[in-house]
Amino acid sequence: MKRYIISLFLIILTFGAAAQNRKQEKIGRPHGETDFVINWKQYYTYDEWVKIMMDLQKKYPGLCHVESIGKSRMGREMYVMTITAKHTGIDTGKPAVWVDGAIHGNEVNGITCSLYLAWYLLTRYDYDPRIYESLNRSTVYILPGFNVDGGDSYVRFPNTENNPREPFRPVDDDKDGLYDDDMTEDVDGDGELSVMYAEDPSGDYRLSRDGLRFVRIEADDWWEGVRFRRLGNEGYDNDGDFELAEDDLGGIDPNRNFPWDFRKENGKSYPLSEPETRNVLNFQLAKKNILVSFNYHNVGRLIMYMMPPEAKRPGPAFRQRDAATNEKDIYRFVSPRRVDPEYQHDADVFNKTVSAGLYILKNYKPEAGNEYGEHLATSYYLLGAYSFLIELWGSPTPFADTNQDGYVSDDEYKKWAELDLGGDAWVKPHRASHPQFGEIWIGGTAKKHIGRTPPPRYIEQEADKQCLYVVYCIEQLPRLSFGNYSVKKTGSNLYEVEVEIVNDKLFPTASDRSVQMKRYTPDRIKASVSSGTIIKPSGNAPAGTTSTPSYYRTQYRKDAIHAGETVEFRAKGNATQVFRYIVLSSSPGATLDLSLDSAYGGKATVKIKLSGKS
């Protein structure tokens, strides 16, 4: 009996697990989160998040492939995850979204957001119909950590919130002939880097009343307590120039090292001088299916976007098109920039995509991006991808601004730190011993994960809403299909067929920029007749018919394209295009057979029986 109960229990578990492994549409039910559990309330080191990537690949081999695209300057592998349903085709045969995080080493919440997206897609594939369809017809390339050297150092070691930022390349910042010789260093060994002060009767600072900060003494402040002099950032004067931490770790800004509009004063050296930027661009150049690109940065809660070239001449042809005119839902953001007419569709797509992001992310703001050798500009202008740069987090304003005036006062910040973070937000001023300055005080600043990167309790919130924005964009990759069609007999043995090609998604099969660069694969329709002939688009009536040439000039739908046996075109986003075929056939059962082949919009076929009234 005991053995029977155990067997029955195992059967229930087996069937229960199988029952879970299907698409669930009920809100509030599990969607795979427990299939691969990750703690999203911490930041991971390079070794830790690489292990997560490898474990995801092992858990979901039919959806995930991890490969190195090259090494960093310090020899770490730069791993990219390719996520797509392998059984529905190869990754390059589907439209794709690129996502990367932490091009700057101190922006490690970008690693979390990128990795969270991968986890979300993989764990939900067997549970969420939206994700199931998206990965069946699309590809997502994810590089969680761009600046793998700086990012690993930022997580593992004491650092300020602003450093290390660049990939490690020796640079003489203070021009003394020595490289990286005066870095910020953890003098008191508490795992945080702050600011050092010395007691000084003539000092300009004092402790705040709550004892958490050093504040400047105002001229009318009759302060008779202990005064302090600011020494500088926590560290040592290693080169004897009486300056602290003025030659820290760092190198060349990788987000000024890309080739588009490279400027030496910003990017130093030369375009793609850093192995990290070369590895990324070489990978992206090989993937012509990348239609959308996301770069995660911080700080500021911004959706930055690379708008097309600005109009050079005024006039009606360069008017701004209001993308929200006929759309009263989420598409409300309109850029004030006027663009050249051949790039207007790109401008409309950017407007609509940013508008959706503003709705999903709630407290973010839009901002046009810069060029100057940035990855954002290179992705659009050299790759033709719709490019977005997300400035994450920034400050606790949405959470701490209790009176909703857009500003966080000292009292509001203190209350937020005490109640939301349990008081664990500040490096509290404390005494320490310094080999060069003797007894000093250190502290008075926020801890590392407060300003530029969210504290642990907010990490998952930030990653989740960012994930939903990218998922929305994945869903909006092009999807072409045949729509309505009509057949009209216009003469003896002569038929006029009009058929719609519909892209019901926001993104086109190629951007205006890709078309200008000729860096795209045209969509193609092939037509054949089971019995008869397709009249080539000439504008003349075929011989032996009762129609006249004027018929073709006046009776066609104005938006229709007169098509022959093969037509190449580009499907725009949220658009329907009409193709017209003139068929000569004497067979009553003849069909017009159409085959649609779009590299990034899918394939479809339709058979249209030639029938109709003259």
mmCIF file of N, CA and C in Angstrom, residues 481-596:
data_model
loop_
_atom_site.group_PDB
_atom_site.id
_atom_site.type_symbol
_atom_site.label_atom_id
_atom_site.label_comp_id
_atom_site.label_asym_id
_atom_site.label_seq_id
_atom_site.Cartn_x
_atom_site.Cartn_y
_atom_site.Cartn_z
ATOM 1 N N SER A 481 2.010 39.135 -44.664
ATOM 2 C CA SER A 481 1.022 38.128 -45.050
ATOM 3 C C SER A 481 0.185 38.666 -46.199
ATOM 4 N N PHE A 482 -0.502 37.767 -46.873
ATOM 5 C CA PHE A 482 -1.458 38.188 -47.885
ATOM 6 C C PHE A 482 -2.745 38.620 -47.201
ATOM 7 N N GLY A 483 -3.301 39.726 -47.668
ATOM 8 C CA GLY A 483 -4.551 40.219 -47.114
ATOM 9 C C GLY A 483 -5.709 39.944 -48.055
ATOM 10 N N ASN A 484 -6.585 40.919 -48.230
ATOM 11 C CA ASN A 484 -7.728 40.770 -49.115
ATOM 12 C C ASN A 484 -7.283 40.766 -50.580
ATOM 13 N N TYR A 485 -8.080 40.161 -51.421
ATOM 14 C CA TYR A 485 -7.814 40.217 -52.859
ATOM 15 C C TYR A 485 -9.146 40.267 -53.609
ATOM 16 N N SER A 486 -9.068 40.744 -54.828
ATOM 17 C CA SER A 486 -10.265 40.820 -55.666
ATOM 18 C C SER A 486 -9.912 40.386 -57.076
ATOM 19 N N VAL A 487 -10.885 39.827 -57.752
ATOM 20 C CA VAL A 487 -10.719 39.390 -59.147
ATOM 21 C C VAL A 487 -11.851 39.999 -59.958
ATOM 22 N N LYS A 488 -11.490 40.653 -61.070
ATOM 23 C CA LYS A 488 -12.495 41.253 -61.936
ATOM 24 C C LYS A 488 -12.196 40.867 -63.384
ATOM 25 N N LYS A 489 -13.214 40.342 -64.073
ATOM 26 C CA LYS A 489 -13.059 40.021 -65.489
ATOM 27 C C LYS A 489 -13.302 41.293 -66.282
ATOM 28 N N THR A 490 -12.306 41.743 -67.005
ATOM 29 C CA THR A 490 -12.384 43.032 -67.688
ATOM 30 C C THR A 490 -12.514 42.892 -69.197
ATOM 31 N N GLY A 491 -12.544 41.702 -69.679
ATOM 32 C CA GLY A 491 -12.685 41.473 -71.123
ATOM 33 C C GLY A 491 -12.691 39.979 -71.376
ATOM 34 N N SER A 492 -12.791 39.597 -72.645
ATOM 35 C CA SER A 492 -12.778 38.176 -72.963
ATOM 36 C C SER A 492 -11.405 37.605 -72.629
ATOM 37 N N ASN A 493 -11.393 36.681 -71.705
ATOM 38 C CA ASN A 493 -10.177 35.995 -71.269
ATOM 39 C C ASN A 493 -9.198 36.917 -70.523
ATOM 40 N N LEU A 494 -9.633 38.088 -70.084
ATOM 41 C CA LEU A 494 -8.738 39.024 -69.412
ATOM 42 C C LEU A 494 -9.243 39.265 -67.992
ATOM 43 N N TYR A 495 -8.317 39.139 -67.053
ATOM 44 C CA TYR A 495 -8.680 39.278 -65.650
ATOM 45 C C TYR A 495 -7.767 40.299 -64.977
ATOM 46 N N GLU A 496 -8.352 41.064 -64.088
ATOM 47 C CA GLU A 496 -7.591 41.998 -63.257
ATOM 48 C C GLU A 496 -7.680 41.514 -61.808
ATOM 49 N N VAL A 497 -6.511 41.231 -61.225
ATOM 50 C CA VAL A 497 -6.439 40.729 -59.855
ATOM 51 C C VAL A 497 -5.685 41.747 -59.000
ATOM 52 N N GLU A 498 -6.288 42.142 -57.896
ATOM 53 C CA GLU A 498 -5.618 43.004 -56.934
ATOM 54 C C GLU A 498 -5.491 42.253 -55.620
ATOM 55 N N VAL A 499 -4.279 42.254 -55.037
ATOM 56 C CA VAL A 499 -4.026 41.513 -53.807
ATOM 57 C C VAL A 499 -3.223 42.389 -52.853
ATOM 58 N N GLU A 500 -3.549 42.307 -51.576
ATOM 59 C CA GLU A 500 -2.870 43.099 -50.556
ATOM 60 C C GLU A 500 -1.729 42.305 -49.922
ATOM 61 N N ILE A 501 -0.621 42.992 -49.673
ATOM 62 C CA ILE A 501 0.440 42.477 -48.823
ATOM 63 C C ILE A 501 0.420 43.327 -47.552
ATOM 64 N N VAL A 502 0.240 42.686 -46.414
ATOM 65 C CA VAL A 502 0.033 43.395 -45.152
ATOM 66 C C VAL A 502 1.214 43.154 -44.217
ATOM 67 N N ASN A 503 1.771 44.245 -43.682
ATOM 68 C CA ASN A 503 2.705 44.160 -42.555
ATOM 69 C C ASN A 503 1.975 44.758 -41.358
ATOM 70 N N ASP A 504 1.520 43.909 -40.470
ATOM 71 C CA ASP A 504 0.711 44.388 -39.339
ATOM 72 C C ASP A 504 1.558 44.768 -38.130
ATOM 73 N N LYS A 505 2.860 44.871 -38.313
ATOM 74 C CA LYS A 505 3.752 45.237 -37.221
ATOM 75 C C LYS A 505 4.360 46.612 -37.451
ATOM 76 N N LEU A 506 4.919 47.171 -36.378
ATOM 77 C CA LEU A 506 5.431 48.537 -36.412
ATOM 78 C C LEU A 506 6.680 48.700 -37.278
ATOM 79 N N PHE A 507 7.591 47.728 -37.218
ATOM 80 C CA PHE A 507 8.863 47.882 -37.926
ATOM 81 C C PHE A 507 8.767 47.392 -39.368
ATOM 82 N N PRO A 508 9.410 48.093 -40.299
ATOM 83 C CA PRO A 508 9.448 47.642 -41.687
ATOM 84 C C PRO A 508 10.472 46.520 -41.855
ATOM 85 N N THR A 509 10.509 45.932 -43.036
ATOM 86 C CA THR A 509 11.496 44.882 -43.290
ATOM 87 C C THR A 509 12.884 45.469 -43.513
ATOM 88 N N ALA A 510 12.968 46.757 -43.736
ATOM 89 C CA ALA A 510 14.255 47.458 -43.823
ATOM 90 C C ALA A 510 13.997 48.926 -43.549
ATOM 91 N N SER A 511 14.910 49.555 -42.836
ATOM 92 C CA SER A 511 14.757 50.977 -42.534
ATOM 93 C C SER A 511 15.042 51.820 -43.768
ATOM 94 N N ASP A 512 14.590 53.071 -43.730
ATOM 95 C CA ASP A 512 14.945 54.004 -44.803
ATOM 96 C C ASP A 512 16.462 54.103 -44.939
ATOM 97 N N ARG A 513 17.153 54.083 -43.801
ATOM 98 C CA ARG A 513 18.613 54.182 -43.835
ATOM 99 C C ARG A 513 19.233 52.979 -44.546
ATOM 100 N N SER A 514 18.716 51.785 -44.296
ATOM 101 C CA SER A 514 19.216 50.592 -44.986
ATOM 102 C C SER A 514 19.011 50.696 -46.489
ATOM 103 N N VAL A 515 17.863 51.243 -46.876
ATOM 104 C CA VAL A 515 17.580 51.410 -48.311
ATOM 105 C C VAL A 515 18.571 52.389 -48.920
ATOM 106 N N GLN A 516 18.844 53.490 -48.225
ATOM 107 C CA GLN A 516 19.787 54.477 -48.746
ATOM 108 C C GLN A 516 21.185 53.884 -48.902
ATOM 109 N N MET A 517 21.566 52.996 -47.991
ATOM 110 C CA MET A 517 22.891 52.375 -48.055
ATOM 111 C C MET A 517 22.915 51.143 -48.953
ATOM 112 N N LYS A 518 21.730 50.706 -49.411
ATOM 113 C CA LYS A 518 21.607 49.463 -50.171
ATOM 114 C C LYS A 518 22.095 48.269 -49.342
ATOM 115 N N ARG A 519 21.854 48.339 -48.050
ATOM 116 C CA ARG A 519 22.242 47.258 -47.140
ATOM 117 C C ARG A 519 20.995 46.526 -46.650
ATOM 118 N N TYR A 520 20.279 45.949 -47.582
ATOM 119 C CA TYR A 520 19.069 45.218 -47.204
ATOM 120 C C TYR A 520 18.738 44.222 -48.295
ATOM 121 N N THR A 521 17.921 43.261 -47.953
ATOM 122 C CA THR A 521 17.448 42.262 -48.904
ATOM 123 C C THR A 521 16.008 42.598 -49.269
ATOM 124 N N PRO A 522 15.727 42.917 -50.538
ATOM 125 C CA PRO A 522 14.356 43.300 -50.899
ATOM 126 C C PRO A 522 13.362 42.161 -50.665
ATOM 127 N N ASP A 523 12.143 42.529 -50.331
ATOM 128 C CA ASP A 523 11.052 41.561 -50.300
ATOM 129 C C ASP A 523 10.690 41.227 -51.743
ATOM 130 N N ARG A 524 10.138 40.044 -51.946
ATOM 131 C CA ARG A 524 9.908 39.598 -53.329
ATOM 132 C C ARG A 524 8.585 38.833 -53.417
ATOM 133 N N ILE A 525 7.828 39.122 -54.489
ATOM 134 C CA ILE A 525 6.633 38.347 -54.815
ATOM 135 C C ILE A 525 6.842 37.714 -56.186
ATOM 136 N N LYS A 526 6.639 36.418 -56.264
ATOM 137 C CA LYS A 526 6.688 35.712 -57.544
ATOM 138 C C LYS A 526 5.279 35.252 -57.902
ATOM 139 N N ALA A 527 4.937 35.398 -59.186
ATOM 140 C CA ALA A 527 3.586 35.062 -59.649
ATOM 141 C C ALA A 527 3.667 34.109 -60.841
ATOM 142 N N SER A 528 2.732 33.204 -60.886
ATOM 143 C CA SER A 528 2.602 32.306 -62.042
ATOM 144 C C SER A 528 1.126 31.987 -62.224
ATOM 145 N N VAL A 529 0.784 31.518 -63.418
ATOM 146 C CA VAL A 529 -0.609 31.179 -63.731
ATOM 147 C C VAL A 529 -0.659 29.710 -64.123
ATOM 148 N N SER A 530 -1.637 28.997 -63.587
ATOM 149 C CA SER A 530 -1.746 27.571 -63.908
ATOM 150 C C SER A 530 -2.017 27.368 -65.393
ATOM 151 N N SER A 531 -2.707 28.329 -65.985
ATOM 152 C CA SER A 531 -2.960 28.265 -67.429
ATOM 153 C C SER A 531 -3.197 29.689 -67.919
ATOM 154 N N GLY A 532 -2.299 30.192 -68.737
ATOM 155 C CA GLY A 532 -2.452 31.549 -69.225
ATOM 156 C C GLY A 532 -1.161 32.333 -69.141
ATOM 157 N N THR A 533 -1.278 33.664 -69.199
ATOM 158 C CA THR A 533 -0.112 34.543 -69.241
ATOM 159 C C THR A 533 -0.344 35.749 -68.344
ATOM 160 N N ILE A 534 0.710 36.158 -67.636
ATOM 161 C CA ILE A 534 0.675 37.405 -66.883
ATOM 162 C C ILE A 534 1.196 38.500 -67.796
ATOM 163 N N ILE A 535 0.383 39.517 -67.992
ATOM 164 C CA ILE A 535 0.777 40.622 -68.856
ATOM 165 C C ILE A 535 1.783 41.503 -68.125
ATOM 166 N N LYS A 536 2.909 41.736 -68.744
ATOM 167 C CA LYS A 536 3.943 42.553 -68.126
ATOM 168 C C LYS A 536 3.456 43.987 -67.960
ATOM 169 N N PRO A 537 3.915 44.675 -66.922
ATOM 170 C CA PRO A 537 3.486 46.068 -66.690
ATOM 171 C C PRO A 537 4.000 47.000 -67.778
ATOM 172 N N SER A 538 3.158 47.259 -68.778
ATOM 173 C CA SER A 538 3.578 48.130 -69.878
ATOM 174 C C SER A 538 2.636 49.302 -70.089
ATOM 175 N N GLY A 539 1.430 49.209 -69.504
ATOM 176 C CA GLY A 539 0.455 50.283 -69.709
ATOM 177 C C GLY A 539 -0.357 50.104 -70.977
ATOM 178 N N ASN A 540 -0.077 49.066 -71.773
ATOM 179 C CA ASN A 540 -0.825 48.814 -73.012
ATOM 180 C C ASN A 540 -1.730 47.604 -72.842
ATOM 181 N N ALA A 541 -2.893 47.684 -73.430
ATOM 182 C CA ALA A 541 -3.819 46.553 -73.369
ATOM 183 C C ALA A 541 -3.285 45.411 -74.212
ATOM 184 N N PRO A 542 -3.377 44.174 -73.746
ATOM 185 C CA PRO A 542 -2.901 43.026 -74.531
ATOM 186 C C PRO A 542 -3.724 42.842 -75.798
ATOM 187 N N ALA A 543 -3.077 42.307 -76.788
ATOM 188 C CA ALA A 543 -3.760 42.094 -78.080
ATOM 189 C C ALA A 543 -4.885 41.086 -77.918
ATOM 190 N N GLY A 544 -5.965 41.305 -78.693
ATOM 191 C CA GLY A 544 -7.082 40.374 -78.668
ATOM 192 C C GLY A 544 -8.048 40.596 -77.537
ATOM 193 N N THR A 545 -7.949 41.734 -76.818
ATOM 194 C CA THR A 545 -8.873 42.007 -75.722
ATOM 195 C C THR A 545 -9.769 43.171 -76.106
ATOM 196 N N THR A 546 -10.843 43.321 -75.334
ATOM 197 C CA THR A 546 -11.782 44.404 -75.617
ATOM 198 C C THR A 546 -11.424 45.673 -74.866
ATOM 199 N N SER A 547 -10.371 45.601 -73.987
ATOM 200 C CA SER A 547 -10.006 46.773 -73.204
ATOM 201 C C SER A 547 -9.113 47.700 -74.008
ATOM 202 N N THR A 548 -9.006 48.929 -73.561
ATOM 203 C CA THR A 548 -8.184 49.921 -74.246
ATOM 204 C C THR A 548 -7.092 50.409 -73.312
ATOM 205 N N PRO A 549 -6.009 50.980 -73.858
ATOM 206 C CA PRO A 549 -4.922 51.457 -72.990
ATOM 207 C C PRO A 549 -5.390 52.454 -71.943
ATOM 208 N N SER A 550 -6.370 53.262 -72.274
ATOM 209 C CA SER A 550 -6.807 54.268 -71.308
ATOM 210 C C SER A 550 -7.392 53.629 -70.065
ATOM 211 N N TYR A 551 -7.880 52.422 -70.174
ATOM 212 C CA TYR A 551 -8.464 51.743 -69.026
ATOM 213 C C TYR A 551 -7.424 51.584 -67.913
ATOM 214 N N TYR A 552 -6.218 51.191 -68.307
ATOM 215 C CA TYR A 552 -5.179 50.937 -67.321
ATOM 216 C C TYR A 552 -4.721 52.220 -66.632
ATOM 217 N N ARG A 553 -4.876 53.332 -67.297
ATOM 218 C CA ARG A 553 -4.419 54.586 -66.717
ATOM 219 C C ARG A 553 -5.455 55.199 -65.778
ATOM 220 N N THR A 554 -6.711 54.838 -65.928
ATOM 221 C CA THR A 554 -7.753 55.541 -65.180
ATOM 222 C C THR A 554 -8.508 54.690 -64.161
ATOM 223 N N GLN A 555 -8.512 53.387 -64.352
ATOM 224 C CA GLN A 555 -9.370 52.561 -63.516
ATOM 225 C C GLN A 555 -8.637 51.850 -62.378
ATOM 226 N N TYR A 556 -7.327 51.880 -62.364
ATOM 227 C CA TYR A 556 -6.594 51.209 -61.300
ATOM 228 C C TYR A 556 -6.745 51.944 -59.970
ATOM 229 N N ARG A 557 -6.629 51.188 -58.876
ATOM 230 C CA ARG A 557 -6.493 51.850 -57.583
ATOM 231 C C ARG A 557 -5.210 52.656 -57.586
ATOM 232 N N LYS A 558 -5.290 53.846 -57.076
ATOM 233 C CA LYS A 558 -4.141 54.750 -57.152
ATOM 234 C C LYS A 558 -2.927 54.215 -56.395
ATOM 235 N N ASP A 559 -3.171 53.423 -55.317
ATOM 236 C CA ASP A 559 -2.040 52.946 -54.531
ATOM 237 C C ASP A 559 -1.539 51.582 -54.995
ATOM 238 N N ALA A 560 -2.088 51.063 -56.084
ATOM 239 C CA ALA A 560 -1.703 49.734 -56.540
ATOM 240 C C ALA A 560 -0.432 49.776 -57.386
ATOM 241 N N ILE A 561 0.346 48.700 -57.262
ATOM 242 C CA ILE A 561 1.557 48.531 -58.068
ATOM 243 C C ILE A 561 1.260 47.517 -59.152
ATOM 244 N N HIS A 562 1.436 47.928 -60.415
ATOM 245 C CA HIS A 562 1.211 47.016 -61.536
ATOM 246 C C HIS A 562 2.359 46.018 -61.561
ATOM 247 N N ALA A 563 2.054 44.755 -61.311
ATOM 248 C CA ALA A 563 3.082 43.754 -61.070
ATOM 249 C C ALA A 563 3.218 42.769 -62.219
ATOM 250 N N GLY A 564 4.425 42.258 -62.369
ATOM 251 C CA GLY A 564 4.714 41.210 -63.330
ATOM 252 C C GLY A 564 4.978 39.896 -62.621
ATOM 253 N N GLU A 565 5.764 39.024 -63.258
ATOM 254 C CA GLU A 565 6.009 37.708 -62.684
ATOM 255 C C GLU A 565 6.839 37.788 -61.402
ATOM 256 N N THR A 566 7.767 38.746 -61.325
ATOM 257 C CA THR A 566 8.563 38.936 -60.111
ATOM 258 C C THR A 566 8.611 40.419 -59.768
ATOM 259 N N VAL A 567 8.321 40.739 -58.513
ATOM 260 C CA VAL A 567 8.347 42.129 -58.064
ATOM 261 C C VAL A 567 9.176 42.212 -56.792
ATOM 262 N N GLU A 568 10.106 43.147 -56.746
ATOM 263 C CA GLU A 568 10.862 43.421 -55.530
ATOM 264 C C GLU A 568 10.361 44.718 -54.905
ATOM 265 N N PHE A 569 10.258 44.726 -53.587
ATOM 266 C CA PHE A 569 9.725 45.897 -52.898
ATOM 267 C C PHE A 569 10.247 45.906 -51.466
ATOM 268 N N ARG A 570 9.864 46.936 -50.703
ATOM 269 C CA ARG A 570 10.186 47.015 -49.281
ATOM 270 C C ARG A 570 8.902 47.259 -48.522
ATOM 271 N N ALA A 571 8.575 46.390 -47.572
ATOM 272 C CA ALA A 571 7.345 46.525 -46.794
ATOM 273 C C ALA A 571 7.580 47.484 -45.634
ATOM 274 N N LYS A 572 6.839 48.564 -45.595
ATOM 275 C CA LYS A 572 6.937 49.507 -44.490
ATOM 276 C C LYS A 572 6.158 49.000 -43.285
ATOM 277 N N GLY A 573 6.358 49.648 -42.157
ATOM 278 C CA GLY A 573 5.690 49.232 -40.937
ATOM 279 C C GLY A 573 4.244 49.670 -40.892
ATOM 280 N N ASN A 574 3.385 48.818 -40.311
ATOM 281 C CA ASN A 574 1.942 49.098 -40.204
ATOM 282 C C ASN A 574 1.380 49.557 -41.544
ATOM 283 N N ALA A 575 1.698 48.830 -42.593
ATOM 284 C CA ALA A 575 1.324 49.276 -43.943
ATOM 285 C C ALA A 575 0.731 48.125 -44.749
ATOM 286 N N THR A 576 -0.129 48.507 -45.697
ATOM 287 C CA THR A 576 -0.707 47.571 -46.653
ATOM 288 C C THR A 576 -0.380 48.063 -48.057
ATOM 289 N N GLN A 577 0.200 47.199 -48.852
ATOM 290 C CA GLN A 577 0.517 47.533 -50.236
ATOM 291 C C GLN A 577 -0.318 46.660 -51.166
ATOM 292 N N VAL A 578 -0.777 47.251 -52.263
ATOM 293 C CA VAL A 578 -1.658 46.559 -53.205
ATOM 294 C C VAL A 578 -0.899 46.294 -54.503
ATOM 295 N N PHE A 579 -0.961 45.054 -54.953
ATOM 296 C CA PHE A 579 -0.310 44.665 -56.206
ATOM 297 C C PHE A 579 -1.381 44.222 -57.202
ATOM 298 N N ARG A 580 -1.229 44.680 -58.450
ATOM 299 C CA ARG A 580 -2.209 44.385 -59.489
ATOM 300 C C ARG A 580 -1.581 43.494 -60.554
ATOM 301 N N TYR A 581 -2.317 42.468 -60.902
ATOM 302 C CA TYR A 581 -1.882 41.547 -61.957
ATOM 303 C C TYR A 581 -2.933 41.531 -63.062
ATOM 304 N N ILE A 582 -2.482 41.613 -64.296
ATOM 305 C CA ILE A 582 -3.357 41.476 -65.460
ATOM 306 C C ILE A 582 -3.052 40.126 -66.081
ATOM 307 N N VAL A 583 -4.050 39.261 -66.097
ATOM 308 C CA VAL A 583 -3.843 37.880 -66.522
ATOM 309 C C VAL A 583 -4.709 37.585 -67.744
ATOM 310 N N LEU A 584 -4.089 36.990 -68.746
ATOM 311 C CA LEU A 584 -4.791 36.543 -69.942
ATOM 312 C C LEU A 584 -4.888 35.034 -69.873
ATOM 313 N N SER A 585 -6.124 34.509 -69.782
ATOM 314 C CA SER A 585 -6.311 33.062 -69.665
ATOM 315 C C SER A 585 -7.657 32.667 -70.226
ATOM 316 N N SER A 586 -7.654 31.582 -70.973
ATOM 317 C CA SER A 586 -8.912 31.080 -71.540
ATOM 318 C C SER A 586 -9.438 29.882 -70.764
ATOM 319 N N SER A 587 -8.717 29.452 -69.741
ATOM 320 C CA SER A 587 -9.128 28.291 -68.957
ATOM 321 C C SER A 587 -10.033 28.724 -67.821
ATOM 322 N N PRO A 588 -11.238 28.173 -67.706
ATOM 323 C CA PRO A 588 -12.160 28.598 -66.652
ATOM 324 C C PRO A 588 -11.698 28.234 -65.245
ATOM 325 N N GLY A 589 -10.814 27.257 -65.108
ATOM 326 C CA GLY A 589 -10.359 26.848 -63.783
ATOM 327 C C GLY A 589 -8.976 27.353 -63.434
ATOM 328 N N ALA A 590 -8.478 28.323 -64.182
ATOM 329 C CA ALA A 590 -7.107 28.793 -63.966
ATOM 330 C C ALA A 590 -6.968 29.522 -62.637
ATOM 331 N N THR A 591 -5.749 29.458 -62.080
ATOM 332 C CA THR A 591 -5.460 30.164 -60.829
ATOM 333 C C THR A 591 -4.200 31.014 -60.984
ATOM 334 N N LEU A 592 -4.197 32.114 -60.270
ATOM 335 C CA LEU A 592 -2.998 32.937 -60.137
ATOM 336 C C LEU A 592 -2.327 32.520 -58.836
ATOM 337 N N ASP A 593 -1.112 32.015 -58.928
ATOM 338 C CA ASP A 593 -0.395 31.497 -57.768
ATOM 339 C C ASP A 593 0.681 32.504 -57.352
ATOM 340 N N LEU A 594 0.566 32.993 -56.129
ATOM 341 C CA LEU A 594 1.492 34.012 -55.631
ATOM 342 C C LEU A 594 2.323 33.449 -54.481
ATOM 343 N N SER A 595 3.600 33.778 -54.498
ATOM 344 C CA SER A 595 4.528 33.340 -53.462
ATOM 345 C C SER A 595 5.270 34.554 -52.922
ATOM 346 N N LEU A 596 5.149 34.805 -51.610
ATOM 347 C CA LEU A 596 5.794 35.939 -50.953
ATOM 348 C C LEU A 596 7.017 35.441 -50.194
#
